[in-house]
């Protein structure tokens, strides 16, 4: 159980990257940090030798690239799979003021008995909170999140501010609605980057999109009112070609000549060897204004992500300085960098 010099959390990373998230957490808190996987390679419990407030402050200040979500474990409740026990345990475990703007998020392992879905458990907790505590749980814009993680014998529950969880989506699994005629799923990556890095693309004037086809990223930037120069030898979606704010070069980016300082935003989502990609981007950096933003997807090669990122940042320095690197929910074997031109 948590105490003044010890705190417990459940961390979530993209499938296959739990180990990397653990490595980053261990670097922050040292060798006394303990881990145990709850869902292989992805969801794990970790306990750190500092108070919860200190742990959260450190994790927010030096946010691990591979930790998508965290939730505190304030109480560990034995349960037998019965909904009544779960409801009683939540009421006994937390004192909640009437009218609190609270979101309830429930996740579970696959081993929890079939037929007992996370949705059913959430509804049961929502209804007992409404009846017993006069709280009508919300889905968005909560002041507090009650996170519940269920395994066959134990319910782990914690109460926290949404910002202390790194994401206000359960497990950081942010979902966007697929639109009719959407050009590519890759669009979700840039949408998520906009949120994760606290950006507002409507504030940009002119962007260059390197490796733009079929055009998901380009379409999002056009929707935000940005003028876009899209570069890709592959075909851009036909629906985008008539857009008045689009310039399209159907070429290899290495063969395009761009005007100096023409753009305040550079985005690049090429599935390339990162060092080759860095060389290409550097060759076009004269076109990005000083103080301009770059959003770059990095393909993770041979499962050595820390080395890959280190080398790439060395290649891009001193022209580009890192603001934040994050493996987004919509990244596969890659992560996304937010950089500023010095
Ligand atoms: C993952 S896709 C980009 C998806 C895009 N962001 C979207 O939202 O639709 C990668 C693209 O990079 C392009 N590409 C690869 N090498 C390139 C180069 N040297 N110059 C320009 N584009 C390149 C490929 O043709 C491919 O269309």
Coordinates of C-alpha atoms and ligand atoms in Angstrom, one line a residue:
X1 CA 0.0 0.0 0.0
X2 CA 1.2 3.5 -0.6
X3 CA 2.9 5.5 2.2
X4 CA 4.9 8.6 2.7
X5 CA 8.0 7.0 1.3
X6 CA 6.5 4.4 -1.1
X7 CA 3.9 4.6 -3.9
X8 CA 2.3 2.2 -6.3
X9 CA 1.0 2.7 -9.9
X10 CA -0.2 0.8 -12.9
X11 CA 1.6 1.8 -16.0
X12 CA 0.6 1.2 -19.6
X13 CA 2.7 1.2 -22.8
X14 CA 2.1 0.2 -26.3
X15 CA 2.1 -3.5 -26.9
X16 CA 5.7 -4.7 -26.9
X17 CA 7.1 -1.6 -25.3
X18 CA 6.4 -2.2 -21.6
X19 CA 10.1 -3.1 -21.0
X20 CA 11.2 0.3 -22.4
X21 CA 8.7 2.2 -20.2
X22 CA 10.0 0.3 -17.2
X23 CA 13.6 1.1 -18.1
X24 CA 12.7 4.8 -18.2
X25 CA 11.0 4.6 -14.8
X26 CA 13.9 2.8 -13.3
X27 CA 16.2 5.6 -14.5
X28 CA 14.0 8.1 -12.6
X29 CA 13.7 6.2 -9.3
X30 CA 16.6 3.9 -9.1
X31 CA 17.1 0.2 -8.4
X32 CA 14.6 -0.1 -5.6
X33 CA 11.8 0.3 -8.1
X34 CA 9.8 -2.9 -8.5
X35 CA 7.8 -4.0 -11.5
X36 CA 5.4 -6.8 -12.3
X37 CA 3.6 -7.3 -15.6
X38 CA -0.2 -7.7 -15.4
X39 CA -0.6 -7.9 -19.2
X40 CA 2.6 -9.1 -20.9
X41 CA 4.7 -6.5 -22.6
X42 CA 2.2 -3.8 -22.0
X43 CA 0.5 -3.2 -18.6
X44 CA 2.5 -3.4 -15.4
X45 CA 2.4 -2.5 -11.7
X46 CA 5.3 -0.5 -10.4
X47 CA 6.3 0.6 -6.9
X48 CA 8.7 3.4 -6.3
X49 CA 10.6 4.4 -3.1
X50 CA 9.1 7.9 -2.9
X51 CA 5.7 9.4 -1.9
X52 CA 3.0 9.5 -4.5
X53 CA 3.2 13.3 -4.9
X54 CA 7.0 13.1 -5.5
X55 CA 6.6 10.2 -7.9
X56 CA 3.9 12.0 -10.0
X57 CA 6.0 15.2 -10.0
X58 CA 9.1 13.4 -11.3
X59 CA 7.1 11.5 -13.9
X60 CA 5.4 14.6 -15.2
X61 CA 8.7 16.6 -15.2
X62 CA 10.6 14.0 -17.1
X63 CA 7.8 12.1 -18.8
X64 CA 8.9 8.7 -20.1
X65 CA 8.6 8.3 -23.9
X66 CA 7.1 4.9 -23.6
X67 CA 4.7 5.3 -20.7
X68 CA 1.4 6.1 -22.2
X69 CA -0.7 6.1 -19.1
X70 CA -0.4 5.7 -15.4
X71 CA -2.9 5.3 -12.6
X72 CA -2.2 5.3 -8.9
X73 CA -3.1 2.3 -6.7
X74 CA -4.6 3.6 -3.5
X75 CA -6.4 0.5 -2.5
X76 CA -6.0 -3.2 -3.4
X77 CA -9.3 -5.0 -2.9
X78 CA -9.7 -8.7 -2.8
X79 CA -12.8 -9.6 -4.9
X80 CA -14.3 -12.8 -6.2
X81 CA -15.7 -11.5 -9.4
X82 CA -19.0 -10.4 -7.9
X83 CA -20.3 -7.0 -8.8
X84 CA -21.7 -6.4 -5.3
X85 CA -18.3 -7.0 -3.7
X86 CA -16.8 -4.5 -6.1
X87 CA -19.4 -1.8 -5.4
X88 CA -19.0 -2.3 -1.6
X89 CA -15.2 -2.2 -1.9
X90 CA -15.3 1.1 -3.8
X91 CA -17.6 2.7 -1.3
X92 CA -15.4 1.5 1.6
X93 CA -12.2 2.5 -0.1
X94 CA -12.9 6.1 -1.1
X95 CA -14.6 9.0 0.5
X96 CA -16.0 11.1 -2.3
X97 CA -17.8 14.4 -1.9
X98 CA -21.3 14.7 -3.4
X99 CA -21.3 16.5 -6.7
X100 CA -17.6 15.7 -7.5
X101 CA -17.0 15.8 -11.3
X102 CA -15.7 12.3 -11.4
X103 CA -15.0 9.9 -14.3
X104 CA -14.9 6.2 -13.7
X105 CA -12.5 4.2 -15.8
X106 CA -12.4 0.4 -15.6
X107 CA -10.0 -2.0 -17.3
X108 CA -9.4 -5.6 -16.8
X109 CA -7.2 -8.5 -17.8
X110 CA -8.5 -11.1 -20.2
X111 CA -8.5 -13.7 -17.4
X112 CA -11.4 -12.0 -15.6
X113 CA -14.3 -14.2 -16.1
X114 CA -15.9 -13.9 -19.5
X115 CA -19.3 -12.2 -19.4
X116 CA -18.0 -9.6 -16.9
X117 CA -17.0 -6.8 -19.2
X118 CA -15.2 -3.6 -18.1
X119 CA -18.4 -1.8 -19.3
X120 CA -20.7 -3.8 -17.0
X121 CA -18.3 -3.1 -14.0
X122 CA -18.1 0.6 -14.8
X123 CA -21.9 0.9 -15.0
X124 CA -22.2 -0.9 -11.6
X125 CA -19.7 1.5 -10.0
X126 CA -21.4 4.5 -11.7
X127 CA -24.7 3.5 -10.3
X128 CA -23.6 2.9 -6.8
X129 CA -21.7 6.2 -6.7
X130 CA -24.9 8.0 -7.9
X131 CA -27.1 6.3 -5.3
X132 CA -24.8 6.3 -2.3
X133 CA -22.6 9.4 -2.9
X134 CA -24.8 11.7 -5.2
X135 CA -22.1 11.7 -7.8
X136 CA -23.2 11.4 -11.5
X137 CA -20.0 10.2 -13.2
X138 CA -19.0 12.0 -16.3
X139 CA -17.0 10.8 -19.3
X140 CA -15.1 14.0 -20.3
X141 CA -13.6 17.0 -18.5
X142 CA -13.6 15.3 -15.1
X143 CA -11.9 16.9 -12.0
X144 CA -10.9 13.4 -10.8
X145 CA -10.7 10.0 -12.3
X146 CA -11.4 6.8 -10.3
X147 CA -9.4 4.2 -12.1
X148 CA -10.1 0.5 -11.5
X149 CA -8.0 -2.3 -12.9
X150 CA -9.4 -5.8 -12.4
X151 CA -7.6 -9.1 -12.3
X152 CA -9.4 -12.4 -11.4
X153 CA -8.6 -12.0 -7.6
X154 CA -7.9 -8.3 -7.1
X155 CA -9.3 -4.9 -7.9
X156 CA -6.7 -2.2 -7.9
X157 CA -8.2 1.3 -7.6
X158 CA -6.9 4.8 -7.4
X159 CA -8.2 8.3 -7.5
X160 CA -6.2 11.0 -9.3
X161 CA -6.4 14.2 -11.3
X162 CA -6.6 13.5 -15.1
X163 CA -3.3 15.3 -15.8
X164 CA -1.5 13.1 -13.3
X165 CA -2.5 10.0 -15.4
X166 CA -0.6 11.4 -18.5
X167 CA -3.8 10.9 -20.5
X168 CA -7.5 11.2 -19.5
X169 CA -8.4 8.2 -21.7
X170 CA -8.5 4.8 -20.0
X171 CA -5.1 3.3 -20.4
X172 CA -4.2 6.3 -22.7
X173 CA -6.1 4.6 -25.6
X174 CA -7.3 7.7 -27.2
X175 CA -10.0 7.1 -29.8
X176 CA -10.9 9.4 -32.7
X177 CA -14.0 8.9 -34.8
X178 CA -13.3 7.7 -38.3
X179 CA -14.8 10.1 -40.8
X180 CA -16.4 9.2 -44.1
X181 CA -13.9 9.6 -46.9
X182 CA -10.9 9.8 -44.5
X183 CA -7.7 9.6 -46.5
X184 CA -5.7 7.5 -44.2
X185 CA -5.5 6.1 -40.6
X186 CA -2.2 8.0 -40.4
X187 CA -4.3 11.1 -39.8
X188 CA -5.0 9.9 -36.2
X189 CA -1.2 10.1 -35.5
X190 CA -1.1 13.8 -36.2
X191 CA -4.4 14.4 -34.4
X192 CA -3.0 12.7 -31.4
X193 CA 0.3 14.5 -31.6
X194 CA -1.6 17.8 -31.7
X195 CA -3.1 16.9 -28.3
X196 CA -0.1 15.2 -26.8
X197 CA 2.2 18.1 -27.5
X198 CA -0.4 20.8 -26.7
X199 CA -0.3 22.3 -30.2
X200 CA -3.0 24.2 -32.1
X201 CA -2.4 23.8 -35.8
X202 CA -4.8 26.6 -36.6
X203 CA -2.1 28.9 -35.3
X204 CA 0.3 27.9 -38.2
X205 CA 0.4 29.7 -41.5
X206 CA 2.3 27.4 -43.9
X207 CA 3.5 23.8 -43.6
X208 CA 5.6 21.4 -45.6
X209 CA 4.6 17.7 -45.4
X210 CA 7.5 15.4 -46.3
X211 CA 6.3 11.9 -47.3
X212 CA 2.7 13.1 -47.5
X213 CA 0.9 10.4 -49.5
X214 CA -1.9 9.4 -49.4
X215 CA -2.5 12.6 -47.5
X216 CA -3.9 12.0 -44.0
X217 CA -1.6 14.6 -42.4
X218 CA -2.0 17.0 -45.3
X219 CA -5.8 16.8 -45.0
X220 CA -5.7 17.5 -41.3
X221 CA -3.5 20.6 -41.8
X222 CA -5.7 21.9 -44.6
X223 CA -8.8 21.4 -42.4
X224 CA -7.0 23.5 -39.8
X225 CA -6.6 26.3 -42.4
X226 CA -2.9 25.9 -43.0
X227 CA -1.4 26.3 -46.4
X228 CA 0.3 23.0 -47.2
X229 CA 3.2 22.0 -49.5
X230 CA 3.0 18.2 -49.8
X231 CA 6.0 16.2 -51.2
X232 CA 5.8 12.6 -52.1
X233 CA 6.6 10.6 -55.3
X234 CA 3.5 8.5 -54.5
X235 CA 0.0 9.7 -55.3
X236 CA -1.9 12.0 -53.1
X237 CA -5.6 11.3 -52.6
X238 CA -7.4 12.7 -55.6
X239 CA -9.9 14.5 -53.4
X240 CA -7.2 16.7 -52.0
X241 CA -5.7 17.8 -55.3
X242 CA -8.1 20.6 -56.0
X243 CA -7.7 22.2 -52.6
X244 CA -6.8 25.9 -53.0
X245 CA -4.3 25.9 -50.2
X246 CA -2.4 22.8 -51.4
X247 CA 0.8 22.7 -53.4
X248 CA 1.9 19.2 -54.4
X249 CA 5.3 18.1 -55.6
X250 CA 5.1 14.5 -56.8
X251 CA 8.8 14.0 -56.2
X252 CA 11.4 12.6 -54.0
X253 CA 12.0 15.2 -51.2
X254 CA 15.7 15.2 -52.0
X255 CA 15.0 16.7 -55.4
X256 CA 12.7 19.6 -54.4
X257 CA 14.0 23.1 -54.0
X258 CA 12.2 25.1 -51.3
X259 CA 12.4 28.9 -50.6
X260 CA 14.3 29.9 -47.4
X261 CA 12.0 30.5 -44.4
X262 CA 8.9 29.6 -46.3
X263 CA 7.3 27.5 -43.6
X264 CA 6.5 27.7 -39.9
X265 CA 5.7 24.0 -39.6
X266 CA 7.5 21.0 -41.0
X267 CA 6.0 17.5 -40.7
X268 CA 7.5 14.3 -41.8
X269 CA 6.0 10.8 -41.6
X270 CA 8.3 8.7 -43.8
X271 CA 8.7 5.1 -42.8
X272 CA 12.5 5.3 -43.4
X273 CA 15.7 4.5 -41.6
X274 CA 15.8 7.4 -39.1
X275 CA 19.4 8.5 -39.9
X276 CA 18.6 8.7 -43.7
X277 CA 15.4 10.5 -42.8
X278 CA 17.4 13.0 -40.6
X279 CA 19.7 13.7 -43.5
X280 CA 16.8 14.4 -45.8
X281 CA 15.1 16.6 -43.3
X282 CA 18.3 18.6 -42.6
X283 CA 18.6 19.2 -46.3
X284 CA 15.2 21.0 -46.2
X285 CA 15.6 22.8 -42.9
X286 CA 16.5 26.1 -44.5
X287 CA 12.8 26.3 -45.5
X288 CA 11.7 26.3 -41.8
X289 CA 11.7 29.6 -40.1
X290 CA 13.6 30.1 -36.8
X291 CA 11.3 29.1 -34.0
X292 CA 9.3 26.9 -36.4
X293 CA 7.9 23.6 -35.3
X294 CA 8.8 20.1 -36.6
X295 CA 6.8 17.0 -36.0
X296 CA 8.6 13.9 -37.1
X297 CA 7.8 10.2 -36.9
X298 CA 10.7 8.0 -36.0
X299 CA 10.7 4.4 -37.1
X300 CA 12.2 2.2 -34.3
X301 CA 14.9 0.0 -35.8
X302 CA 15.9 -3.4 -34.4
X303 CA 14.2 -2.7 -31.1
X304 CA 17.0 -0.3 -29.8
X305 CA 14.7 2.7 -29.4
X306 CA 16.9 4.7 -27.0
X307 CA 19.9 4.5 -29.2
X308 CA 17.8 5.3 -32.3
X309 CA 16.4 8.5 -30.7
X310 CA 19.8 9.5 -29.3
X311 CA 21.5 9.2 -32.7
X312 CA 18.6 10.9 -34.5
X313 CA 18.7 13.9 -32.1
X314 CA 22.5 14.1 -32.6
X315 CA 22.0 14.2 -36.3
X316 CA 19.3 16.9 -36.1
X317 CA 21.3 19.1 -33.6
X318 CA 22.0 21.9 -33.3
X319 CA 19.3 23.1 -35.8
X320 CA 16.4 21.2 -34.2
X321 CA 16.0 21.0 -30.4
X322 CA 13.7 18.4 -28.8
X323 CA 10.6 19.6 -26.9
X324 CA 9.1 16.2 -26.4
X325 CA 9.3 12.6 -27.6
X326 CA 6.4 10.3 -27.1
X327 CA 5.2 6.9 -28.3
X328 CA 1.6 7.8 -29.1
X329 CA -1.3 5.3 -29.0
X330 CA -1.5 5.5 -32.8
X331 CA 2.2 4.9 -33.3
X332 CA 3.1 1.3 -34.2
X333 CA 6.9 0.5 -34.1
X334 CA 7.7 4.1 -34.0
X335 CA 7.5 7.2 -31.9
X336 CA 6.8 10.9 -32.6
X337 CA 9.1 13.9 -31.9
X338 CA 8.1 17.5 -31.4
X339 CA 11.1 19.8 -32.2
X340 CA 11.7 23.5 -32.5
X341 CA 14.2 25.1 -35.0
X342 CA 16.8 27.0 -33.0
Ligands
LIG1 C1 3.7 6.3 -43.9 S1 3.5 7.1 -45.5 C2 2.9 8.7 -45.0 C3 1.5 8.7 -44.6 C4 1.0 10.2 -44.5 N1 1.5 10.8 -43.4 C5 -0.5 10.2 -44.4 O1 -1.0 10.8 -43.5 O2 -1.2 9.8 -45.3 C6 5.1 7.4 -46.0 C7 5.3 8.1 -47.3 O3 6.7 8.5 -47.4 C8 6.9 8.6 -48.8 N2 8.4 8.7 -49.1 C9 9.3 7.8 -48.9 N3 10.5 8.3 -49.3 C10 10.3 9.5 -49.7 C11 11.1 10.6 -50.2 N4 12.4 10.4 -50.4 N5 10.6 11.8 -50.5 C12 9.3 12.0 -50.3 N6 8.4 11.0 -49.9 C13 8.9 9.8 -49.5 C14 6.3 7.3 -49.3 O4 6.1 7.4 -50.7 C15 5.0 7.2 -48.5 O5 3.9 7.7 -49.2

